[in-house]
Coordinates of C-alpha atoms in Angstrom, one line a residue:
M20 CA 0.3 -0.3 -0.2
N21 CA 0.7 3.8 -1.0
E22 CA 2.8 5.1 2.2
T23 CA 0.7 8.5 1.4
T24 CA -2.6 7.0 1.5
T25 CA -1.1 5.3 4.7
A26 CA -0.5 8.1 6.3
Q27 CA -4.0 9.7 5.0
L28 CA -5.7 7.2 6.5
L29 CA -3.9 7.6 9.8
T30 CA -4.4 11.3 10.5
W31 CA -9.1 9.8 10.6
L32 CA -9.1 6.8 11.5
P33 CA -10.3 6.1 14.8
K34 CA -8.3 3.7 17.1
N35 CA -9.0 0.3 17.6
K36 CA -12.9 0.4 16.4
T37 CA -14.3 -0.7 12.8
I38 CA -16.1 2.2 10.7
E39 CA -17.6 2.6 7.9
S40 CA -16.3 4.8 5.4
A41 CA -18.2 7.2 3.3
I42 CA -18.2 5.3 0.9
P43 CA -20.9 2.7 0.9
G44 CA -20.3 -0.7 2.1
L45 CA -16.1 0.4 2.6
F46 CA -15.1 -0.7 6.3
F47 CA -11.6 0.1 8.1
Y48 CA -10.6 -0.8 12.0
C49 CA -7.4 0.3 12.5
A50 CA -5.3 -1.0 16.6
D51 CA -2.4 1.1 18.0
K52 CA -2.1 -1.7 20.7
P53 CA -2.6 -5.9 20.8
S54 CA -5.4 -7.4 21.0
K55 CA -6.6 -10.6 22.9
A56 CA -9.0 -12.7 20.6
I57 CA -12.0 -10.7 19.1
S58 CA -15.1 -13.4 17.9
Y59 CA -17.2 -11.9 15.6
I60 CA -19.3 -12.8 12.3
Q61 CA -17.5 -11.8 9.4
E62 CA -20.3 -10.8 6.6
P63 CA -19.3 -11.6 3.2
S64 CA -16.8 -9.9 1.9
I65 CA -12.9 -8.8 0.5
C66 CA -11.1 -7.8 3.7
I67 CA -7.2 -6.6 3.4
V68 CA -4.6 -5.9 5.6
L69 CA -3.0 -2.6 4.3
Q70 CA -0.7 -2.4 7.6
G71 CA 1.0 -4.8 10.0
V72 CA -0.7 -8.5 10.8
R73 CA -3.2 -10.3 12.1
E74 CA -4.4 -13.6 12.5
I75 CA -7.7 -15.1 11.8
Y76 CA -9.0 -18.3 13.2
L77 CA -11.3 -20.4 11.6
G78 CA -12.3 -23.4 14.1
A79 CA -9.1 -25.4 14.8
D80 CA -7.3 -23.2 11.8
C81 CA -5.6 -20.5 12.3
Q82 CA -3.8 -17.9 8.8
K83 CA -1.9 -14.9 9.0
F84 CA -2.6 -12.4 7.0
D85 CA -0.2 -9.4 6.3
N86 CA -0.9 -7.1 3.2
S87 CA 0.9 -10.0 1.1
N88 CA -2.7 -11.7 0.8
L89 CA -6.7 -10.8 0.6
M90 CA -8.8 -12.3 2.5
F91 CA -12.4 -13.1 0.5
C92 CA -15.3 -14.8 2.7
P93 CA -17.6 -16.1 0.6
V94 CA -20.2 -15.9 3.8
N95 CA -21.5 -14.9 7.0
I96 CA -18.2 -16.9 8.9
P97 CA -17.7 -17.0 12.4
L98 CA -14.0 -16.3 13.3
S99 CA -11.4 -14.8 15.4
M100 CA -9.5 -12.2 14.8
H101 CA -6.5 -11.8 17.0
I102 CA -3.6 -8.5 16.6
K103 CA -0.1 -9.3 18.3
H104 CA 1.6 -6.4 17.5
A105 CA 0.5 -3.5 16.9
S106 CA 1.6 0.5 18.9
V107 CA 1.1 3.9 17.9
E108 CA 3.9 4.6 15.8
T109 CA 3.5 1.3 13.7
P110 CA -0.5 0.3 13.9
V111 CA -2.6 -2.0 12.4
I112 CA -5.2 -1.2 9.6
V113 CA -7.5 -3.3 8.0
L114 CA -10.1 -3.0 4.8
S115 CA -13.3 -4.7 4.7
M116 CA -15.5 -4.5 1.5
K117 CA -18.7 -6.0 1.1
L118 CA -19.7 -8.2 -1.6
N119 CA -21.7 -6.7 -3.8
L120 CA -23.6 -9.6 -5.6
V121 CA -26.1 -7.8 -8.4
M122 CA -22.1 -5.9 -9.7
I123 CA -20.9 -9.2 -9.5
S124 CA -23.3 -10.7 -11.1
E125 CA -23.1 -8.2 -14.0
V126 CA -19.3 -7.7 -14.6
L127 CA -19.2 -11.3 -15.1
A128 CA -21.9 -10.8 -18.1
K129 CA -19.8 -8.5 -19.3
I130 CA -15.9 -10.7 -20.0
P131 CA -15.6 -13.6 -21.2
P132 CA -15.6 -17.0 -19.8
K133 CA -12.0 -18.3 -18.0
Q134 CA -10.7 -21.5 -17.1
H135 CA -8.8 -21.4 -13.7
A136 CA -7.3 -25.2 -12.5
I137 CA -10.2 -26.2 -9.6
D138 CA -7.7 -26.6 -6.6
G139 CA -10.8 -28.2 -5.2
H140 CA -10.0 -26.2 -1.9
L141 CA -12.7 -22.8 -1.3
G142 CA -10.3 -21.4 1.2
I143 CA -10.4 -17.9 2.6
K144 CA -6.9 -16.3 1.4
W145 CA -5.7 -15.3 -2.2
Q146 CA -2.6 -13.9 -3.3
L147 CA -3.2 -10.0 -3.4
D148 CA -2.1 -9.9 -7.2
D149 CA -0.9 -6.0 -7.2
T150 CA -3.6 -4.6 -9.9
I151 CA -6.5 -5.8 -7.1
L152 CA -4.4 -3.3 -4.2
V153 CA -4.0 -0.6 -6.8
A154 CA -8.0 -0.5 -7.1
F155 CA -8.4 -0.4 -3.9
E156 CA -6.0 2.2 -3.3
R157 CA -7.7 4.6 -5.5
L158 CA -11.2 3.5 -3.5
I159 CA -9.5 4.5 -0.6
N160 CA -8.2 8.3 -2.6
L161 CA -12.0 8.6 -3.4
L162 CA -12.3 9.6 0.3
D163 CA -10.4 12.6 -0.4
Y164 CA -13.2 13.4 -2.7
P165 CA -16.5 13.1 -1.1
N166 CA -18.0 15.0 -3.8
D167 CA -17.1 11.9 -6.6
I168 CA -17.9 9.3 -4.5
E169 CA -21.4 8.8 -5.6
F170 CA -20.5 8.7 -9.2
L171 CA -17.2 7.2 -8.9
A172 CA -16.7 4.4 -6.1
S173 CA -18.7 2.4 -8.3
L174 CA -17.0 2.0 -11.2
I175 CA -13.8 1.5 -9.0
Q176 CA -15.4 -1.6 -6.9
Q177 CA -17.1 -2.8 -10.8
E178 CA -12.7 -2.6 -12.0
I179 CA -11.8 -4.4 -7.9
Y180 CA -14.6 -7.4 -9.1
Y181 CA -13.4 -7.9 -12.5
R182 CA -9.5 -8.1 -11.6
L183 CA -11.5 -10.5 -8.6
L184 CA -12.6 -12.5 -10.8
S185 CA -9.4 -12.6 -13.0
A186 CA -7.0 -13.6 -10.8
Q187 CA -5.7 -17.3 -10.2
Q188 CA -8.7 -17.9 -7.9
G189 CA -11.2 -15.6 -9.8
Y190 CA -13.5 -18.9 -10.1
K191 CA -14.1 -18.9 -6.1
L192 CA -16.0 -15.5 -6.9
R193 CA -17.6 -17.0 -9.7
Q194 CA -19.1 -19.8 -8.2
L195 CA -20.8 -17.4 -5.9
V196 CA -23.2 -15.9 -8.0
V197 CA -23.9 -18.6 -10.5
S198 CA -26.8 -20.2 -10.0
G199 CA -26.7 -23.8 -8.8
S200 CA -22.6 -24.1 -8.4
H201 CA -21.6 -25.6 -5.0
T202 CA -20.8 -21.7 -3.5
H203 CA -23.9 -20.6 -4.3
R204 CA -26.2 -23.3 -2.6
I205 CA -23.7 -23.3 0.9
T206 CA -24.7 -19.8 0.5
Q207 CA -28.4 -20.8 0.4
A208 CA -28.1 -22.8 3.8
T209 CA -25.9 -20.4 6.3
N210 CA -28.2 -18.0 5.0
W211 CA -31.4 -20.1 5.9
I212 CA -29.1 -21.1 9.0
K213 CA -28.7 -17.7 10.1
A214 CA -32.7 -16.4 9.6
H215 CA -33.6 -19.8 11.7
L216 CA -31.2 -19.1 14.5
S217 CA -33.3 -21.1 17.1
E218 CA -34.9 -23.9 15.1
P219 CA -32.9 -27.4 15.2
V220 CA -30.4 -28.5 11.8
V221 CA -31.3 -31.5 10.5
I222 CA -28.9 -32.0 7.8
E223 CA -30.9 -33.9 5.6
D224 CA -33.4 -31.6 5.6
L225 CA -31.0 -28.6 5.0
A226 CA -29.1 -30.7 2.1
S227 CA -31.6 -31.8 0.3
R228 CA -33.2 -28.0 0.1
C229 CA -29.8 -26.8 -1.7
G230 CA -30.5 -29.4 -3.8
M231 CA -27.7 -32.4 -2.9
S232 CA -26.9 -34.8 -1.6
V233 CA -25.7 -35.3 2.0
S234 CA -21.9 -36.4 2.3
G235 CA -22.1 -33.8 -1.2
F236 CA -23.4 -31.2 1.2
H237 CA -21.0 -31.3 4.8
Q238 CA -17.6 -31.4 2.0
H239 CA -18.8 -28.3 0.1
F240 CA -19.7 -26.5 4.1
K241 CA -17.3 -27.6 5.4
E242 CA -14.8 -26.2 2.7
I243 CA -16.2 -22.8 2.7
T244 CA -16.7 -22.0 6.0
Q245 CA -14.3 -24.4 8.3
L246 CA -16.9 -25.2 10.4
S247 CA -19.6 -28.3 10.1
P248 CA -23.6 -27.4 9.9
L249 CA -23.8 -28.0 13.6
Q250 CA -19.9 -26.1 14.4
Y251 CA -21.7 -23.3 12.2
Q252 CA -24.8 -22.8 13.1
K253 CA -23.5 -23.3 17.3
S254 CA -21.0 -20.3 16.6
L255 CA -23.7 -17.2 15.3
R256 CA -25.6 -18.8 18.5
L257 CA -23.2 -17.8 20.6
M258 CA -22.0 -14.5 19.0
E259 CA -25.6 -13.7 18.7
A260 CA -25.9 -14.2 22.2
R261 CA -22.8 -12.2 23.0
Q262 CA -24.0 -9.2 21.3
L263 CA -27.5 -9.6 23.4
I264 CA -25.3 -9.8 26.0
Q265 CA -24.0 -6.3 25.4
L266 CA -27.4 -4.8 24.8
C267 CA -28.2 -6.2 29.1
E268 CA -32.0 -5.9 28.6
Q269 CA -32.6 -9.3 29.6
Q270 CA -31.7 -12.3 31.6
I271 CA -29.0 -14.8 30.8
A272 CA -31.6 -17.9 30.4
Q273 CA -34.2 -16.2 27.9
I274 CA -30.5 -15.1 25.4
A275 CA -29.5 -19.0 25.9
M276 CA -33.1 -19.8 25.2
Q277 CA -33.8 -16.6 22.3
V278 CA -31.3 -18.0 20.8
G279 CA -32.3 -21.3 20.7
Y280 CA -29.8 -23.5 23.4
E281 CA -32.7 -25.3 25.9
S282 CA -29.6 -25.8 28.9
P283 CA -28.1 -22.4 29.9
S284 CA -25.6 -25.3 31.8
Q285 CA -24.6 -25.9 28.3
F286 CA -25.1 -23.2 27.0
S287 CA -22.9 -21.4 30.1
R288 CA -20.5 -24.4 29.6
E289 CA -20.2 -23.5 25.2
Y290 CA -20.2 -19.8 25.8
K291 CA -16.9 -19.7 28.3
R292 CA -15.3 -22.4 25.5
L293 CA -15.7 -20.1 22.9
F294 CA -15.3 -17.0 24.6
R295 CA -13.4 -17.6 27.8
V296 CA -15.0 -16.0 30.0
S297 CA -18.3 -16.8 31.6
P298 CA -21.6 -15.6 29.7
S299 CA -22.4 -13.5 33.4
K300 CA -18.5 -12.2 33.7
D301 CA -18.4 -11.0 30.3
G302 CA -21.0 -9.4 30.6
K303 CA -20.0 -6.5 33.3
Q304 CA -16.4 -7.2 31.2
L305 CA -18.3 -5.4 27.8
L306 CA -20.6 -2.9 29.9
T307 CA -17.3 -1.2 30.9
Y308 CA -15.4 -1.8 28.9

């Protein structure tokens, strides 16, 4: 990333919080101190570490991201972020851009088909091509010209999607908007789970809803989310519960039932296993943070 662009960002980015910029769907996070692992749900998006390093945990898998790669999240993915090294002099800066499926489809319709070597694994870590980074720099620099955002932002984002679709792993983005592809079907499944969070997941029914065999559904679901369907649902439930606990408007037992737990004790055990603190203590910490 151009040093001038980074310096300009640092003049106005608030520290240790996520903000949405004047360009809709474009977010920034700037950390000027190390942080413990933060669990959250990453919406379908492209994420780039503009400066520094961050670690991403998906289930038992840990991957490091710096400015040589990007993170591709095709669906809502529950994950944890850990920043080990950051300071006022060298803060960590992270950019994320929500995926616009309509725009991706429009760009895909205008470019010729391209054969990609399918590696059979829909990983989230891509090599960051210089052409993609340069396009993102132009998008960031547009923030200095607010009157131009409405007209130019979408044009630059179209170029970004063109570059992504043309990249070595671009077929993964193509599959997201191609009806009937494995990625498109798993997206339907994750959307259903999120919309019916308190309901039990019946794998056979969910696989049938996606038009897939049970074994094929399991395989592709885990390739995309790094979690089994039941692990995915559990992570979403616990993260939703944590957001409700932050609001401090309900009892812990009520929140547990609201997200689908019949047993408050089981909820507390699984909550502590994920967040390393009990729900009641976490609520007090979040209230005073």
